[in-house]
Amino acid sequence: MNCVVILQLYKRFRRVNYYTFLIEAHDKTEAEKFFNKFEGMKQMEEDLNELATWIQVIGDEYGAMPRYFRFENEAEALPPYIEKNNLRLYVCRLSEGVVVLANGGIKNGLRVQDCEELMPHFGFANKMAKQLRIMMGRGEIKIKGKEIINHEEIVLNI
Amino acid sequence: MNTLEKIIKRTPVKTKRRVQRNLAIAERIHQLLQHKGMSQKDLAQKMGKQPSEICKWLTGLHNFEIKTIENIELALEEDIIEVTKSVHIQLPKPDNIKIDEPHLWAVAEKEVKYITGKQTPGKRKK
């Protein structure tokens, strides 16, 4: 499928800028879809609060260090290892200051392949991460501190 | 305001404190390892743990038990957390305490001002 994806700034913190993907013709960004999906779900509230706080504290105080992410092929996921949190938010960590949030869901199986809800988001994040890294390698994407300086012009394909 | 911002805003203080503390402990362990030129594997060996266990601790989302912190402190020969020793005591305001005889509070207040140096001894009524 040839569909255009645009990068958008989602939330700015002192040390990290979180960007997200907006798929052409969709009214919500991928990050917004993820947080919207679980906001208001009582059984997921604690996991969601923990994840949101963690994103904030890393963003404000420590930076997006690799040890804070779970590696998922080309992409990464949040939260990093934790016994009781089954939420998975797929992301593309581009530097200590730039993270692009994708979508995700609940991991209710041993492998991502066993989770119907997660698999499309895992696939999307990996496709995006691969393209972003290739573009970074070619110099088509430039990162300065915590900014993607030409993100308005970046177009990715699904 | 986007949904992430809304969630952050309504998250209870206790969750925020827990995440902040756990991340601060993880960062302290990471810094000590770097400072001592030790790897996660070295720490795991010293503590008789699997390296994957140390890896989990350094993610900042592990809920540490005091005894685990004590064991890490022993292995690294450094303090990881410090407990505040001094206690700041604030005197209650007159409205918040019951004193049957109001003049007693005035006397107590003058004594406190004298002790803390806010009133010169010469002006002190005897």
PDB file of C-alpha atoms in Angstrom:
ATOM      1  CA  MET A   1       0.000   0.000   0.000  1.00  0.00           C
ATOM      2  CA  ASN A   2       1.375   3.369  -0.930  1.00  0.00           C
ATOM      3  CA  CYS A   3       0.224   5.798   1.703  1.00  0.00           C
ATOM      4  CA  VAL A   4       1.883   8.971   2.887  1.00  0.00           C
ATOM      5  CA  VAL A   5       2.943   9.344   6.517  1.00  0.00           C
ATOM      6  CA  ILE A   6       3.988  12.664   7.987  1.00  0.00           C
ATOM      7  CA  LEU A   7       6.087  13.270  11.092  1.00  0.00           C
ATOM      8  CA  GLN A   8       4.571  15.616  13.676  1.00  0.00           C
ATOM      9  CA  LEU A   9       5.911  17.018  16.935  1.00  0.00           C
ATOM     10  CA  TYR A  10       3.779  15.506  19.733  1.00  0.00           C
ATOM     11  CA  LYS A  11       5.267  16.629  23.048  1.00  0.00           C
ATOM     12  CA  ARG A  12       8.302  18.691  23.915  1.00  0.00           C
ATOM     13  CA  PHE A  13      10.200  18.058  27.162  1.00  0.00           C
ATOM     14  CA  ARG A  14      13.450  19.569  28.449  1.00  0.00           C
ATOM     15  CA  ARG A  15      15.669  16.760  27.113  1.00  0.00           C
ATOM     16  CA  VAL A  16      13.527  14.853  24.631  1.00  0.00           C
ATOM     17  CA  ASN A  17      11.137  15.830  21.863  1.00  0.00           C
ATOM     18  CA  TYR A  18       8.565  13.149  21.188  1.00  0.00           C
ATOM     19  CA  TYR A  19       7.338  13.132  17.592  1.00  0.00           C
ATOM     20  CA  THR A  20       4.602  10.961  16.148  1.00  0.00           C
ATOM     21  CA  PHE A  21       3.292   9.725  12.786  1.00  0.00           C
ATOM     22  CA  LEU A  22       0.229  11.096  11.040  1.00  0.00           C
ATOM     23  CA  ILE A  23      -1.079   8.790   8.315  1.00  0.00           C
ATOM     24  CA  GLU A  24      -2.596  10.708   5.406  1.00  0.00           C
ATOM     25  CA  ALA A  25      -6.400  11.006   5.683  1.00  0.00           C
ATOM     26  CA  HIS A  26      -6.396   9.920   9.352  1.00  0.00           C
ATOM     27  CA  ASP A  27      -7.674  12.554  11.764  1.00  0.00           C
ATOM     28  CA  LYS A  28      -5.522  11.444  14.702  1.00  0.00           C
ATOM     29  CA  THR A  29      -1.804  10.819  15.021  1.00  0.00           C
ATOM     30  CA  GLU A  30      -0.598   7.315  15.949  1.00  0.00           C
ATOM     31  CA  ALA A  31       0.426   8.415  19.478  1.00  0.00           C
ATOM     32  CA  GLU A  32      -2.935  10.076  20.037  1.00  0.00           C
ATOM     33  CA  LYS A  33      -4.742   6.915  18.880  1.00  0.00           C
ATOM     34  CA  PHE A  34      -2.708   4.854  21.357  1.00  0.00           C
ATOM     35  CA  PHE A  35      -3.300   7.072  24.396  1.00  0.00           C
ATOM     36  CA  ASN A  36      -6.962   7.591  23.453  1.00  0.00           C
ATOM     37  CA  LYS A  37      -7.537   3.844  23.195  1.00  0.00           C
ATOM     38  CA  PHE A  38      -6.599   3.249  26.849  1.00  0.00           C
ATOM     39  CA  GLU A  39      -7.601   6.524  28.473  1.00  0.00           C
ATOM     40  CA  GLY A  40     -10.703   5.831  30.532  1.00  0.00           C
ATOM     41  CA  MET A  41     -10.121   2.055  30.729  1.00  0.00           C
ATOM     42  CA  LYS A  42     -10.104   1.440  34.476  1.00  0.00           C
ATOM     43  CA  GLN A  43      -8.179  -1.843  34.296  1.00  0.00           C
ATOM     44  CA  MET A  44      -5.374  -0.187  32.317  1.00  0.00           C
ATOM     45  CA  GLU A  45      -5.219   3.042  34.303  1.00  0.00           C
ATOM     46  CA  GLU A  46      -2.216   2.190  36.496  1.00  0.00           C
ATOM     47  CA  ASP A  47      -0.167   0.856  33.549  1.00  0.00           C
ATOM     48  CA  LEU A  48      -1.040   3.919  31.482  1.00  0.00           C
ATOM     49  CA  ASN A  49      -0.211   6.357  34.295  1.00  0.00           C
ATOM     50  CA  GLU A  50       3.115   4.635  34.841  1.00  0.00           C
ATOM     51  CA  LEU A  51       3.982   4.726  31.144  1.00  0.00           C
ATOM     52  CA  ALA A  52       2.998   8.395  30.762  1.00  0.00           C
ATOM     53  CA  THR A  53       4.993   9.404  33.852  1.00  0.00           C
ATOM     54  CA  TRP A  54       7.972   7.412  32.669  1.00  0.00           C
ATOM     55  CA  ILE A  55       7.831   9.189  29.252  1.00  0.00           C
ATOM     56  CA  GLN A  56       7.728  12.527  31.083  1.00  0.00           C
ATOM     57  CA  VAL A  57      10.572  11.812  33.532  1.00  0.00           C
ATOM     58  CA  ILE A  58      12.840  10.459  30.799  1.00  0.00           C
ATOM     59  CA  GLY A  59      11.902  13.441  28.642  1.00  0.00           C
ATOM     60  CA  ASP A  60      12.586  15.986  31.345  1.00  0.00           C
ATOM     61  CA  GLU A  61      15.462  14.528  33.317  1.00  0.00           C
ATOM     62  CA  TYR A  62      17.462  11.727  31.743  1.00  0.00           C
ATOM     63  CA  GLY A  63      17.126  11.668  27.955  1.00  0.00           C
ATOM     64  CA  ALA A  64      16.186   8.727  25.745  1.00  0.00           C
ATOM     65  CA  MET A  65      19.041   6.378  26.643  1.00  0.00           C
ATOM     66  CA  PRO A  66      19.021   2.998  24.839  1.00  0.00           C
ATOM     67  CA  ARG A  67      18.746   1.111  28.142  1.00  0.00           C
ATOM     68  CA  TYR A  68      15.279   2.575  28.651  1.00  0.00           C
ATOM     69  CA  PHE A  69      13.888   0.858  25.558  1.00  0.00           C
ATOM     70  CA  ARG A  70      12.913  -2.633  24.612  1.00  0.00           C
ATOM     71  CA  PHE A  71      14.364  -3.615  21.238  1.00  0.00           C
ATOM     72  CA  GLU A  72      11.821  -4.860  18.701  1.00  0.00           C
ATOM     73  CA  ASN A  73      13.747  -5.543  15.481  1.00  0.00           C
ATOM     74  CA  GLU A  74      14.199  -2.188  13.700  1.00  0.00           C
ATOM     75  CA  ALA A  75      11.932  -0.370  16.145  1.00  0.00           C
ATOM     76  CA  GLU A  76      11.766  -0.136  19.931  1.00  0.00           C
ATOM     77  CA  ALA A  77       8.964  -0.410  22.448  1.00  0.00           C
ATOM     78  CA  LEU A  78       7.975   1.036  25.798  1.00  0.00           C
ATOM     79  CA  PRO A  79       7.895   0.330  28.623  1.00  0.00           C
ATOM     80  CA  PRO A  80      11.235  -1.435  29.009  1.00  0.00           C
ATOM     81  CA  TYR A  81      11.134  -4.725  30.891  1.00  0.00           C
ATOM     82  CA  ILE A  82       8.628  -4.675  33.749  1.00  0.00           C
ATOM     83  CA  GLU A  83       6.892  -7.644  35.300  1.00  0.00           C
ATOM     84  CA  LYS A  84       3.338  -6.397  35.461  1.00  0.00           C
ATOM     85  CA  ASN A  85       2.928  -3.822  32.668  1.00  0.00           C
ATOM     86  CA  ASN A  86       1.417  -5.387  29.544  1.00  0.00           C
ATOM     87  CA  LEU A  87       1.115  -2.209  27.513  1.00  0.00           C
ATOM     88  CA  ARG A  88       3.328  -1.913  24.462  1.00  0.00           C
ATOM     89  CA  LEU A  89       3.880   1.406  22.758  1.00  0.00           C
ATOM     90  CA  TYR A  90       6.051   1.042  19.672  1.00  0.00           C
ATOM     91  CA  VAL A  91       8.516   3.836  19.017  1.00  0.00           C
ATOM     92  CA  CYS A  92      11.484   4.736  16.845  1.00  0.00           C
ATOM     93  CA  ARG A  93      14.293   6.059  19.000  1.00  0.00           C
ATOM     94  CA  LEU A  94      16.405   8.217  16.707  1.00  0.00           C
ATOM     95  CA  SER A  95      18.725   9.769  19.312  1.00  0.00           C
ATOM     96  CA  GLU A  96      18.945  10.643  23.013  1.00  0.00           C
ATOM     97  CA  GLY A  97      16.803  13.677  22.238  1.00  0.00           C
ATOM     98  CA  VAL A  98      14.413  12.425  19.551  1.00  0.00           C
ATOM     99  CA  VAL A  99      11.842   9.631  19.838  1.00  0.00           C
ATOM    100  CA  VAL A 100       8.989   9.049  17.391  1.00  0.00           C
ATOM    101  CA  LEU A 101       5.916   7.466  19.002  1.00  0.00           C
ATOM    102  CA  ALA A 102       3.855   5.015  16.979  1.00  0.00           C
ATOM    103  CA  ASN A 103       0.832   3.021  18.170  1.00  0.00           C
ATOM    104  CA  GLY A 104       0.564  -0.174  20.220  1.00  0.00           C
ATOM    105  CA  GLY A 105      -1.707  -2.230  22.409  1.00  0.00           C
ATOM    106  CA  ILE A 106      -1.827  -4.935  25.065  1.00  0.00           C
ATOM    107  CA  LYS A 107       0.614  -7.815  24.891  1.00  0.00           C
ATOM    108  CA  ASN A 108      -1.453 -10.829  25.878  1.00  0.00           C
ATOM    109  CA  GLY A 109       0.684 -13.533  24.308  1.00  0.00           C
ATOM    110  CA  LEU A 110       4.236 -14.736  24.683  1.00  0.00           C
ATOM    111  CA  ARG A 111       5.330 -13.458  21.258  1.00  0.00           C
ATOM    112  CA  VAL A 112       4.133 -10.417  19.349  1.00  0.00           C
ATOM    113  CA  GLN A 113       3.126 -12.765  16.524  1.00  0.00           C
ATOM    114  CA  ASP A 114       0.571 -14.277  18.914  1.00  0.00           C
ATOM    115  CA  CYS A 115      -1.066 -10.925  19.616  1.00  0.00           C
ATOM    116  CA  GLU A 116      -3.532  -9.973  16.891  1.00  0.00           C
ATOM    117  CA  GLU A 117      -3.962  -6.447  18.188  1.00  0.00           C
ATOM    118  CA  LEU A 118      -0.248  -5.726  18.414  1.00  0.00           C
ATOM    119  CA  MET A 119       1.039  -7.213  15.186  1.00  0.00           C
ATOM    120  CA  PRO A 120      -0.070  -4.407  12.770  1.00  0.00           C
ATOM    121  CA  HIS A 121       1.470  -1.741  15.045  1.00  0.00           C
ATOM    122  CA  PHE A 122       4.666  -3.748  15.396  1.00  0.00           C
ATOM    123  CA  GLY A 123       4.842  -4.031  11.590  1.00  0.00           C
ATOM    124  CA  PHE A 124       4.104  -0.334  11.050  1.00  0.00           C
ATOM    125  CA  ALA A 125       6.705   0.835  13.592  1.00  0.00           C
ATOM    126  CA  ASN A 126       9.338  -1.433  12.079  1.00  0.00           C
ATOM    127  CA  LYS A 127       8.627  -0.199   8.544  1.00  0.00           C
ATOM    128  CA  MET A 128       8.812   3.409   9.685  1.00  0.00           C
ATOM    129  CA  ALA A 129      11.968   2.846  11.749  1.00  0.00           C
ATOM    130  CA  LYS A 130      13.698   1.221   8.786  1.00  0.00           C
ATOM    131  CA  GLN A 131      12.830   4.124   6.469  1.00  0.00           C
ATOM    132  CA  LEU A 132      13.827   6.723   9.047  1.00  0.00           C
ATOM    133  CA  ARG A 133      17.213   5.108   9.630  1.00  0.00           C
ATOM    134  CA  ILE A 134      17.887   4.839   5.881  1.00  0.00           C
ATOM    135  CA  MET A 135      16.946   8.511   5.470  1.00  0.00           C
ATOM    136  CA  MET A 136      19.178   9.478   8.391  1.00  0.00           C
ATOM    137  CA  GLY A 137      22.041   7.558   6.815  1.00  0.00           C
ATOM    138  CA  ARG A 138      21.531   9.412   3.527  1.00  0.00           C
ATOM    139  CA  GLY A 139      21.340  12.758   5.306  1.00  0.00           C
ATOM    140  CA  GLU A 140      17.722  13.285   4.253  1.00  0.00           C
ATOM    141  CA  ILE A 141      16.741  13.544   7.914  1.00  0.00           C
ATOM    142  CA  LYS A 142      18.777  15.847  10.085  1.00  0.00           C
ATOM    143  CA  ILE A 143      18.665  15.918  13.860  1.00  0.00           C
ATOM    144  CA  LYS A 144      19.970  18.900  15.775  1.00  0.00           C
ATOM    145  CA  GLY A 145      19.775  18.416  19.543  1.00  0.00           C
ATOM    146  CA  LYS A 146      16.216  17.327  20.163  1.00  0.00           C
ATOM    147  CA  GLU A 147      14.810  18.679  16.906  1.00  0.00           C
ATOM    148  CA  ILE A 148      14.226  17.007  13.569  1.00  0.00           C
ATOM    149  CA  ILE A 149      15.009  20.139  11.625  1.00  0.00           C
ATOM    150  CA  ASN A 150      13.285  19.263   8.348  1.00  0.00           C
ATOM    151  CA  HIS A 151      10.414  17.098   9.619  1.00  0.00           C
ATOM    152  CA  GLU A 152       7.725  19.030   7.711  1.00  0.00           C
ATOM    153  CA  GLU A 153       9.191  17.732   4.465  1.00  0.00           C
ATOM    154  CA  ILE A 154       9.647  14.076   5.455  1.00  0.00           C
ATOM    155  CA  VAL A 155       7.246  11.736   3.738  1.00  0.00           C
ATOM    156  CA  LEU A 156       7.280   8.031   4.538  1.00  0.00           C
ATOM    157  CA  ASN A 157       5.467   5.199   2.808  1.00  0.00           C
ATOM    158  CA  ILE A 158       3.526   2.354   4.338  1.00  0.00           C
TER     159      ILE A 158
ATOM    160  CA  MET B   1      -3.817  19.610  25.338  1.00  0.00           C
ATOM    161  CA  ASN B   2      -3.170  16.154  23.845  1.00  0.00           C
ATOM    162  CA  THR B   3      -4.117  12.886  25.594  1.00  0.00           C
ATOM    163  CA  LEU B   4      -0.582  12.232  26.914  1.00  0.00           C
ATOM    164  CA  GLU B   5      -0.632  15.631  28.624  1.00  0.00           C
ATOM    165  CA  LYS B   6      -4.067  14.886  30.107  1.00  0.00           C
ATOM    166  CA  ILE B   7      -2.859  11.544  31.485  1.00  0.00           C
ATOM    167  CA  ILE B   8       0.261  13.150  32.972  1.00  0.00           C
ATOM    168  CA  LYS B   9      -1.884  15.853  34.575  1.00  0.00           C
ATOM    169  CA  ARG B  10      -4.294  13.446  36.258  1.00  0.00           C
ATOM    170  CA  THR B  11      -1.719  10.818  37.305  1.00  0.00           C
ATOM    171  CA  PRO B  12      -1.655  10.492  41.123  1.00  0.00           C
ATOM    172  CA  VAL B  13       1.362  11.919  42.943  1.00  0.00           C
ATOM    173  CA  LYS B  14       2.212   8.494  44.414  1.00  0.00           C
ATOM    174  CA  THR B  15       2.682   7.003  40.905  1.00  0.00           C
ATOM    175  CA  LYS B  16       4.819   9.965  39.858  1.00  0.00           C
ATOM    176  CA  ARG B  17       6.989   9.679  42.976  1.00  0.00           C
ATOM    177  CA  ARG B  18       7.428   5.917  42.484  1.00  0.00           C
ATOM    178  CA  VAL B  19       8.519   6.268  38.859  1.00  0.00           C
ATOM    179  CA  GLN B  20      10.838   9.185  39.706  1.00  0.00           C
ATOM    180  CA  ARG B  21      12.449   7.303  42.609  1.00  0.00           C
ATOM    181  CA  ASN B  22      12.928   4.081  40.643  1.00  0.00           C
ATOM    182  CA  LEU B  23      14.475   5.978  37.738  1.00  0.00           C
ATOM    183  CA  ALA B  24      16.737   7.948  40.103  1.00  0.00           C
ATOM    184  CA  ILE B  25      17.955   4.692  41.714  1.00  0.00           C
ATOM    185  CA  ALA B  26      18.561   3.126  38.285  1.00  0.00           C
ATOM    186  CA  GLU B  27      20.515   6.198  37.189  1.00  0.00           C
ATOM    187  CA  ARG B  28      22.610   6.149  40.381  1.00  0.00           C
ATOM    188  CA  ILE B  29      23.501   2.469  39.841  1.00  0.00           C
ATOM    189  CA  HIS B  30      24.360   3.179  36.206  1.00  0.00           C
ATOM    190  CA  GLN B  31      26.597   6.126  37.176  1.00  0.00           C
ATOM    191  CA  LEU B  32      28.375   4.100  39.874  1.00  0.00           C
ATOM    192  CA  LEU B  33      29.042   1.277  37.412  1.00  0.00           C
ATOM    193  CA  GLN B  34      30.526   3.771  34.942  1.00  0.00           C
ATOM    194  CA  HIS B  35      32.557   5.499  37.658  1.00  0.00           C
ATOM    195  CA  LYS B  36      34.007   2.201  38.855  1.00  0.00           C
ATOM    196  CA  GLY B  37      34.621   0.892  35.352  1.00  0.00           C
ATOM    197  CA  MET B  38      32.331  -2.047  36.008  1.00  0.00           C
ATOM    198  CA  SER B  39      29.955  -3.684  33.558  1.00  0.00           C
ATOM    199  CA  GLN B  40      26.466  -4.983  34.350  1.00  0.00           C
ATOM    200  CA  LYS B  41      27.964  -8.447  34.056  1.00  0.00           C
ATOM    201  CA  ASP B  42      30.582  -7.612  36.729  1.00  0.00           C
ATOM    202  CA  LEU B  43      27.858  -6.472  39.112  1.00  0.00           C
ATOM    203  CA  ALA B  44      25.802  -9.574  38.348  1.00  0.00           C
ATOM    204  CA  GLN B  45      28.783 -11.810  39.125  1.00  0.00           C
ATOM    205  CA  LYS B  46      29.561  -9.937  42.349  1.00  0.00           C
ATOM    206  CA  MET B  47      25.975 -10.296  43.512  1.00  0.00           C
ATOM    207  CA  GLY B  48      25.436 -13.851  42.278  1.00  0.00           C
ATOM    208  CA  LYS B  49      22.664 -12.693  39.916  1.00  0.00           C
ATOM    209  CA  GLN B  50      21.896 -13.152  36.239  1.00  0.00           C
ATOM    210  CA  PRO B  51      22.994 -10.210  34.016  1.00  0.00           C
ATOM    211  CA  SER B  52      19.385  -9.976  32.809  1.00  0.00           C
ATOM    212  CA  GLU B  53      18.348  -9.100  36.381  1.00  0.00           C
ATOM    213  CA  ILE B  54      20.762  -6.129  36.445  1.00  0.00           C
ATOM    214  CA  CYS B  55      19.480  -5.094  33.027  1.00  0.00           C
ATOM    215  CA  LYS B  56      15.930  -4.966  34.453  1.00  0.00           C
ATOM    216  CA  TRP B  57      17.066  -2.825  37.388  1.00  0.00           C
ATOM    217  CA  LEU B  58      18.619  -0.281  35.028  1.00  0.00           C
ATOM    218  CA  THR B  59      15.424   0.260  33.029  1.00  0.00           C
ATOM    219  CA  GLY B  60      14.101   2.486  35.800  1.00  0.00           C
ATOM    220  CA  LEU B  61      10.790   0.665  36.095  1.00  0.00           C
ATOM    221  CA  HIS B  62      11.823  -1.970  38.600  1.00  0.00           C
ATOM    222  CA  ASN B  63      10.292  -1.637  42.059  1.00  0.00           C
ATOM    223  CA  PHE B  64      13.312  -1.998  44.328  1.00  0.00           C
ATOM    224  CA  GLU B  65      13.084  -3.595  47.749  1.00  0.00           C
ATOM    225  CA  ILE B  66      15.267  -2.085  50.480  1.00  0.00           C
ATOM    226  CA  LYS B  67      17.194  -5.355  50.888  1.00  0.00           C
ATOM    227  CA  THR B  68      18.014  -5.361  47.150  1.00  0.00           C
ATOM    228  CA  ILE B  69      19.324  -1.805  47.424  1.00  0.00           C
ATOM    229  CA  GLU B  70      21.397  -2.810  50.463  1.00  0.00           C
ATOM    230  CA  ASN B  71      22.935  -5.695  48.502  1.00  0.00           C
ATOM    231  CA  ILE B  72      23.740  -3.425  45.556  1.00  0.00           C
ATOM    232  CA  GLU B  73      25.304  -0.885  47.948  1.00  0.00           C
ATOM    233  CA  LEU B  74      27.484  -3.620  49.435  1.00  0.00           C
ATOM    234  CA  ALA B  75      28.524  -4.863  45.997  1.00  0.00           C
ATOM    235  CA  LEU B  76      29.355  -1.366  44.755  1.00  0.00           C
ATOM    236  CA  GLU B  77      30.734  -0.181  48.127  1.00  0.00           C
ATOM    237  CA  GLU B  78      28.793   3.048  47.753  1.00  0.00           C
ATOM    238  CA  ASP B  79      25.518   4.473  49.046  1.00  0.00           C
ATOM    239  CA  ILE B  80      22.662   4.471  46.568  1.00  0.00           C
ATOM    240  CA  ILE B  81      20.051   6.215  48.670  1.00  0.00           C
ATOM    241  CA  GLU B  82      20.514   8.698  51.484  1.00  0.00           C
ATOM    242  CA  VAL B  83      18.079   9.238  54.322  1.00  0.00           C
ATOM    243  CA  THR B  84      17.567  12.788  55.536  1.00  0.00           C
ATOM    244  CA  LYS B  85      18.722  13.010  59.150  1.00  0.00           C
ATOM    245  CA  SER B  86      17.580  16.496  60.179  1.00  0.00           C
ATOM    246  CA  VAL B  87      13.927  17.211  60.795  1.00  0.00           C
ATOM    247  CA  HIS B  88      12.474  20.638  60.133  1.00  0.00           C
ATOM    248  CA  ILE B  89       9.998  21.502  62.864  1.00  0.00           C
ATOM    249  CA  GLN B  90       7.429  24.163  62.227  1.00  0.00           C
ATOM    250  CA  LEU B  91       5.641  25.737  65.154  1.00  0.00           C
ATOM    251  CA  PRO B  92       1.884  25.601  64.885  1.00  0.00           C
ATOM    252  CA  LYS B  93       0.075  28.863  64.344  1.00  0.00           C
ATOM    253  CA  PRO B  94      -2.053  30.141  67.254  1.00  0.00           C
ATOM    254  CA  ASP B  95      -5.296  29.449  65.350  1.00  0.00           C
ATOM    255  CA  ASN B  96      -4.408  25.779  65.005  1.00  0.00           C
ATOM    256  CA  ILE B  97      -3.867  25.012  68.689  1.00  0.00           C
ATOM    257  CA  LYS B  98      -6.134  25.253  71.686  1.00  0.00           C
ATOM    258  CA  ILE B  99      -4.871  27.442  74.453  1.00  0.00           C
ATOM    259  CA  ASP B 100      -7.306  28.185  77.193  1.00  0.00           C
ATOM    260  CA  GLU B 101      -5.457  31.268  78.212  1.00  0.00           C
ATOM    261  CA  PRO B 102      -4.560  33.338  75.126  1.00  0.00           C
ATOM    262  CA  HIS B 103      -1.902  35.319  76.962  1.00  0.00           C
ATOM    263  CA  LEU B 104       0.142  32.083  77.256  1.00  0.00           C
ATOM    264  CA  TRP B 105       0.568  32.005  73.489  1.00  0.00           C
ATOM    265  CA  ALA B 106       1.886  35.592  73.500  1.00  0.00           C
ATOM    266  CA  VAL B 107       4.444  34.621  76.124  1.00  0.00           C
ATOM    267  CA  ALA B 108       5.480  31.508  74.161  1.00  0.00           C
ATOM    268  CA  GLU B 109       5.826  33.524  70.958  1.00  0.00           C
ATOM    269  CA  LYS B 110       8.110  36.050  72.655  1.00  0.00           C
ATOM    270  CA  GLU B 111      10.252  33.207  74.016  1.00  0.00           C
ATOM    271  CA  VAL B 112      10.580  31.728  70.546  1.00  0.00           C
ATOM    272  CA  LYS B 113      11.549  35.115  69.062  1.00  0.00           C
ATOM    273  CA  TYR B 114      14.139  35.511  71.769  1.00  0.00           C
ATOM    274  CA  ILE B 115      15.589  32.025  71.263  1.00  0.00           C
ATOM    275  CA  THR B 116      15.720  32.394  67.470  1.00  0.00           C
ATOM    276  CA  GLY B 117      17.345  35.819  67.770  1.00  0.00           C
ATOM    277  CA  LYS B 118      14.439  37.742  66.308  1.00  0.00           C
ATOM    278  CA  GLN B 119      14.134  39.771  69.466  1.00  0.00           C
ATOM    279  CA  THR B 120      17.090  41.339  71.234  1.00  0.00           C
ATOM    280  CA  PRO B 121      17.628  40.282  74.871  1.00  0.00           C
ATOM    281  CA  GLY B 122      17.356  43.918  75.990  1.00  0.00           C
ATOM    282  CA  LYS B 123      13.759  44.135  74.801  1.00  0.00           C
ATOM    283  CA  ARG B 124      12.771  40.905  76.507  1.00  0.00           C
ATOM    284  CA  LYS B 125      10.161  41.378  79.202  1.00  0.00           C
ATOM    285  CA  LYS B 126      10.808  39.509  82.372  1.00  0.00           C
TER     286      LYS B 126
END
